[in-house]
């Protein structure tokens, strides 16, 4: 079954490939141990065929027009001969039942096009778990020949960091509002951005221009923006840019894509493109190891038996937190015979 | 020996107590397993006598005048009858051999006073390890009756976050420079600050006043600063403040201490003082558990044997990072018989 799934994913585009992708991603999202083993075998088989896309992260607060932007961009890209996959990281979807992309009426035109593949956010578990499944789904899409993978997120928790950590380029959508950028600075999102896009510039051109100047100045103050006086030795390095567009009127998308292509060319020329992916892969591996260790620890019967009382002793000041940690670790490594 | 150490620490101030404190902290910093067990026993014995100090975190870039400030503040506080301990978290000290407080000529007057206890940063290991030893040293100082514990750090890595996570109040020292505050915002340090102090205000009063206005405005934009229109329902909550002083001329220290006392009174009245300590204790316990799990994992012979090759397969795109993590975790929990 795995072999068939893998073959269909690597095969011709069409209904059979789409069904195989959906099955594979569902398998990746399963929590059953036997499914997980099958999923790992499948992933390992697909991996040599993955990695050939441009991975684009897009975030922005609700109302900024992410869906409209992604739909307009996706339609432009498929018209140019690309195949576009859209995935999402939405850690709130486990509560809401899938707030991003769960609604089938979103991206109506793009979702009906055979050259696009849209998949809602996995809807279970922690941000780390949701992000892992999206990363894996990205590999499946790449193996199926999608050469542009867009990963979108709404700004919940640390989801922006997770998305920036799995994409080649991170785009922050902003409304033409003063003050908006300082919230982004506060949350550390501005520092992640390779490109800041002010959407809905058609509604109030003056506000959009003010916002652009303000964000450019914030990026400059944060040391992220291109400074005209830095020419020579920084020529090979990308500096965060800001631009305005109107996704609704599909105005400015050409220029957006030009900037994306400039970014990609520069990153490939200076070696950052491959280096960043390697860095991301290692960080991902260690993040999953840490999560796995914590899970095994928290679920171990000996730890579960001791944790409440130990926590209580820490909270009432009878046990130093570091001593408590050492006691629990000793319990885990000594006491949990299930793992031995 | 433990019992004697503990008794001397809990005993009368004087040379014997100081020697016992130094021995205890050295024991806490030891990496030998038998020392660690003794240290844990000692800590548990001292714990009921700890926790009664005000824990003050102070950070700022090199050159901002931290030593001068802490010495002036410390001398003022001991003159008022307090006993003052000064500890440090300096994750760079493992490289430099102790850049903070290692130099005996720093805080010359304060270090000669019997009512002050100054201890350089532990100089080994990761930030987490350095922070842990400082947290434990803090408990020893408290058990010895020091009622003000100052923990200083220079802005290296995440050391500010670590210090804010072990203190009741976090003070950020700034130079009267424009732009300085945006660096602090960028690093997320401004958000940690309960109080921002512009030092060296005597050098350029106009610059200091400009800096004060600028920082107040940044704090306001970040939603952290007290706004005059927020009176009624926020009266019980502390809002970050900014003030200027000159540590060198000991000018403004009274006002600084008044603000610290206002902060403490408010936090005690609204319950945040105790709640924050409980939160910190739990976070500390889990941070140590995570670090301990990662350490055991990385040191396990089976993992060490597999890690290089697995990493190589991830870096060359032959193994998905999540699959690699699962393989290594399986190796750890199955293969490492040493811990069974």
CSV table of C-alpha atoms in Angstrom, one decimal, chain B residues 29-260:
chain,number,residue,atom,x,y,z
B,29,UNK,CA,28.7,24.5,41.4
B,30,UNK,CA,30.5,21.1,41.5
B,31,UNK,CA,29.7,18.7,38.8
B,32,UNK,CA,30.7,15.6,40.8
B,33,UNK,CA,27.7,13.3,41.5
B,34,UNK,CA,28.4,12.9,45.2
B,35,UNK,CA,28.8,16.7,45.6
B,36,UNK,CA,25.5,17.1,43.8
B,37,UNK,CA,23.7,14.8,46.2
B,38,UNK,CA,25.2,16.7,49.2
B,39,UNK,CA,24.3,20.0,47.6
B,40,UNK,CA,20.7,18.8,47.1
B,41,UNK,CA,20.5,17.8,50.8
B,42,UNK,CA,21.9,21.1,51.9
B,43,UNK,CA,19.5,23.0,49.7
B,44,UNK,CA,16.5,21.1,51.0
B,45,UNK,CA,17.6,21.9,54.5
B,46,UNK,CA,18.1,25.6,53.8
B,47,UNK,CA,14.9,26.0,51.7
B,48,UNK,CA,12.5,26.8,54.6
B,49,UNK,CA,14.7,29.7,55.5
B,50,UNK,CA,15.0,31.1,52.0
B,51,UNK,CA,12.7,33.2,50.0
B,52,UNK,CA,12.5,36.2,52.3
B,53,UNK,CA,14.5,38.6,50.2
B,54,UNK,CA,13.7,41.0,47.5
B,55,UNK,CA,15.2,39.6,44.3
B,56,UNK,CA,16.3,42.4,42.0
B,57,UNK,CA,17.5,41.7,38.4
B,58,UNK,CA,19.8,44.3,36.8
B,59,UNK,CA,21.0,44.2,33.2
B,60,UNK,CA,22.5,46.5,30.7
B,61,UNK,CA,25.2,46.6,28.0
B,62,UNK,CA,28.9,46.8,28.9
B,63,UNK,CA,29.7,50.4,29.7
B,64,UNK,CA,26.3,51.4,31.0
B,65,UNK,CA,27.7,51.5,34.5
B,66,UNK,CA,26.3,48.4,36.2
B,67,UNK,CA,29.1,48.0,38.7
B,68,UNK,CA,29.0,51.7,39.7
B,69,UNK,CA,25.3,51.5,40.0
B,70,UNK,CA,25.2,48.4,42.1
B,71,UNK,CA,28.0,49.6,44.4
B,72,UNK,CA,26.3,52.9,45.0
B,73,UNK,CA,22.9,51.2,45.6
B,74,UNK,CA,24.4,48.5,47.8
B,75,UNK,CA,26.2,51.1,50.0
B,76,UNK,CA,23.0,53.0,50.4
B,77,UNK,CA,21.1,49.9,51.3
B,78,UNK,CA,23.6,48.6,53.9
B,79,UNK,CA,23.6,52.1,55.4
B,80,UNK,CA,19.9,51.7,55.8
B,81,UNK,CA,20.3,48.4,57.6
B,82,UNK,CA,19.9,45.9,54.8
B,83,UNK,CA,22.2,43.0,54.0
B,84,UNK,CA,23.0,42.8,50.3
B,85,UNK,CA,24.1,39.9,48.2
B,86,UNK,CA,25.3,40.4,44.6
B,87,UNK,CA,25.3,37.5,42.2
B,88,UNK,CA,25.8,37.4,38.4
B,89,UNK,CA,24.8,35.4,35.4
B,90,UNK,CA,27.4,35.7,32.8
B,91,UNK,CA,27.2,32.9,30.2
B,92,UNK,CA,30.4,34.3,28.5
B,93,UNK,CA,32.4,33.8,31.6
B,94,UNK,CA,33.2,30.2,30.7
B,95,UNK,CA,35.1,31.6,27.8
B,96,UNK,CA,36.6,34.7,29.3
B,97,UNK,CA,37.3,33.1,32.7
B,98,UNK,CA,34.7,35.3,34.4
B,99,UNK,CA,34.2,38.7,32.9
B,100,UNK,CA,31.6,39.9,35.4
B,101,UNK,CA,32.6,40.4,38.9
B,102,UNK,CA,35.7,38.3,38.5
B,103,UNK,CA,37.8,41.4,38.9
B,104,UNK,CA,38.3,42.0,42.6
B,105,UNK,CA,38.7,45.7,42.1
B,106,UNK,CA,35.1,46.0,41.0
B,107,UNK,CA,32.8,47.3,43.7
B,108,UNK,CA,35.8,48.0,45.9
B,109,UNK,CA,33.9,49.6,48.8
B,110,UNK,CA,30.9,47.3,48.7
B,111,UNK,CA,33.0,44.1,48.5
B,112,UNK,CA,35.0,45.2,51.7
B,113,UNK,CA,31.8,45.6,53.7
B,114,UNK,CA,30.7,42.7,55.9
B,115,UNK,CA,27.1,43.4,55.3
B,116,UNK,CA,27.6,42.7,51.6
B,117,UNK,CA,28.3,39.4,49.9
B,118,UNK,CA,29.6,39.4,46.3
B,119,UNK,CA,30.0,36.3,44.2
B,120,UNK,CA,31.1,36.2,40.6
B,121,UNK,CA,29.2,34.2,38.0
B,122,UNK,CA,29.6,30.5,37.9
B,123,UNK,CA,31.9,29.9,35.0
B,124,UNK,CA,30.9,26.7,33.4
B,125,UNK,CA,28.5,25.3,31.0
B,126,UNK,CA,25.4,26.4,29.2
B,127,UNK,CA,23.3,29.5,30.1
B,128,UNK,CA,20.8,27.1,31.7
B,129,UNK,CA,23.5,25.6,33.9
B,130,UNK,CA,24.9,29.0,34.9
B,131,UNK,CA,21.5,30.3,35.7
B,132,UNK,CA,20.6,27.2,37.8
B,133,UNK,CA,23.7,27.7,40.0
B,134,UNK,CA,23.0,31.3,40.4
B,135,UNK,CA,19.4,30.5,41.4
B,136,UNK,CA,20.7,28.1,44.0
B,137,UNK,CA,23.3,30.5,45.3
B,138,UNK,CA,20.4,33.0,45.8
B,139,UNK,CA,18.7,30.5,48.1
B,140,UNK,CA,21.9,30.2,50.1
B,141,UNK,CA,22.2,33.9,50.5
B,142,UNK,CA,18.6,34.2,51.6
B,143,UNK,CA,19.0,31.5,54.1
B,144,UNK,CA,22.0,33.4,55.5
B,145,UNK,CA,19.7,36.4,56.1
B,146,UNK,CA,20.6,38.6,53.1
B,147,UNK,CA,17.3,40.5,52.5
B,148,UNK,CA,18.3,42.1,49.2
B,149,UNK,CA,19.6,39.8,46.4
B,150,UNK,CA,20.8,41.6,43.3
B,151,UNK,CA,21.4,39.4,40.2
B,152,UNK,CA,23.2,41.2,37.4
B,153,UNK,CA,23.8,40.3,33.9
B,154,UNK,CA,25.3,41.7,30.7
B,155,UNK,CA,23.2,41.2,27.6
B,156,UNK,CA,24.7,38.0,26.3
B,157,UNK,CA,22.4,35.5,24.6
B,158,UNK,CA,19.2,35.0,26.5
B,159,UNK,CA,20.8,35.9,29.9
B,160,UNK,CA,18.3,38.8,30.4
B,161,UNK,CA,15.4,36.4,30.1
B,162,UNK,CA,17.1,34.0,32.6
B,163,UNK,CA,17.7,36.8,35.1
B,164,UNK,CA,14.1,38.2,34.7
B,165,UNK,CA,12.9,34.6,35.3
B,166,UNK,CA,14.6,34.4,38.7
B,167,UNK,CA,13.9,37.8,40.2
B,168,UNK,CA,10.9,39.7,41.5
B,169,UNK,CA,11.7,42.9,39.7
B,170,UNK,CA,13.8,43.4,36.6
B,171,UNK,CA,15.6,46.7,36.0
B,172,UNK,CA,17.1,47.6,32.6
B,173,UNK,CA,20.0,50.1,32.7
B,174,UNK,CA,20.3,52.3,29.6
B,175,UNK,CA,22.7,54.9,28.3
B,176,UNK,CA,21.3,58.3,27.4
B,177,UNK,CA,21.5,57.3,23.7
B,178,UNK,CA,18.9,57.6,21.1
B,179,UNK,CA,18.3,54.2,19.4
B,180,UNK,CA,19.5,52.3,22.4
B,181,UNK,CA,15.9,51.6,23.3
B,182,UNK,CA,15.0,50.1,19.9
B,183,UNK,CA,17.8,47.6,20.3
B,184,UNK,CA,16.2,46.7,23.6
B,185,UNK,CA,12.9,46.3,21.9
B,186,UNK,CA,14.4,44.3,19.2
B,187,UNK,CA,15.9,41.9,21.7
B,188,UNK,CA,12.7,41.8,23.6
B,189,UNK,CA,14.4,43.1,26.7
B,190,UNK,CA,12.2,46.1,27.1
B,191,UNK,CA,9.2,43.9,27.6
B,192,UNK,CA,10.9,42.2,30.5
B,193,UNK,CA,11.7,45.5,32.3
B,194,UNK,CA,9.6,46.7,35.3
B,195,UNK,CA,11.8,49.7,35.4
B,196,UNK,CA,14.1,51.3,32.9
B,197,UNK,CA,16.9,53.4,34.4
B,198,UNK,CA,18.9,55.9,32.3
B,199,UNK,CA,22.3,56.0,33.9
B,200,UNK,CA,25.0,58.7,33.5
B,201,UNK,CA,22.3,61.4,33.3
B,202,UNK,CA,24.9,63.8,34.7
B,203,UNK,CA,27.0,63.7,31.5
B,204,UNK,CA,24.4,65.2,29.2
B,205,UNK,CA,21.1,66.2,30.9
B,206,UNK,CA,19.4,67.1,27.6
B,207,UNK,CA,20.3,63.7,26.0
B,208,UNK,CA,19.0,61.9,29.2
B,209,UNK,CA,15.7,63.8,29.0
B,210,UNK,CA,15.3,63.0,25.4
B,211,UNK,CA,16.1,59.3,26.0
B,212,UNK,CA,13.6,59.3,28.9
B,213,UNK,CA,10.8,60.6,26.6
B,214,UNK,CA,11.7,58.2,23.9
B,215,UNK,CA,11.7,55.2,26.1
B,216,UNK,CA,8.4,56.3,27.7
B,217,UNK,CA,7.0,56.5,24.3
B,218,UNK,CA,8.3,53.1,23.3
B,219,UNK,CA,6.9,51.6,26.5
B,220,UNK,CA,3.6,53.2,25.7
B,221,UNK,CA,3.6,51.9,22.1
B,222,UNK,CA,4.4,48.4,23.4
B,223,UNK,CA,1.4,48.8,25.7
B,224,UNK,CA,3.6,48.5,28.8
B,225,UNK,CA,3.7,52.0,30.1
B,226,UNK,CA,1.3,53.6,32.5
B,227,UNK,CA,-1.1,55.7,30.6
B,228,UNK,CA,-2.8,58.6,32.4
B,229,UNK,CA,-6.2,57.7,30.9
B,230,UNK,CA,-6.0,54.3,32.5
B,231,UNK,CA,-6.9,55.0,36.0
B,232,UNK,CA,-9.6,53.0,37.6
B,233,UNK,CA,-9.4,49.4,36.6
B,234,UNK,CA,-5.6,49.3,36.2
B,235,UNK,CA,-4.8,50.9,39.5
B,236,UNK,CA,-3.7,47.5,41.0
B,237,UNK,CA,-1.3,46.7,38.2
B,238,UNK,CA,2.3,47.8,37.9
B,239,UNK,CA,3.2,49.6,34.6
B,240,UNK,CA,6.8,49.8,33.5
B,241,UNK,CA,8.4,53.1,34.4
B,242,UNK,CA,11.4,55.0,33.2
B,243,UNK,CA,13.7,57.3,35.3
B,244,UNK,CA,17.1,58.9,35.0
B,245,UNK,CA,19.9,59.0,37.6
B,246,UNK,CA,23.6,59.2,38.0
B,247,UNK,CA,25.1,56.3,39.8
B,248,UNK,CA,28.6,57.9,39.8
B,249,UNK,CA,27.3,60.9,41.7
B,250,UNK,CA,24.8,58.8,43.7
B,251,UNK,CA,22.1,61.1,42.5
B,252,UNK,CA,18.6,59.7,42.1
B,253,UNK,CA,19.2,56.5,44.1
B,254,UNK,CA,16.6,57.5,46.7
B,255,UNK,CA,14.0,57.8,44.0
B,256,UNK,CA,15.0,54.6,42.4
B,257,UNK,CA,14.6,52.7,45.7
B,258,UNK,CA,11.2,54.4,46.3
B,259,UNK,CA,10.0,53.0,43.0
B,260,UNK,CA,11.3,49.6,43.9
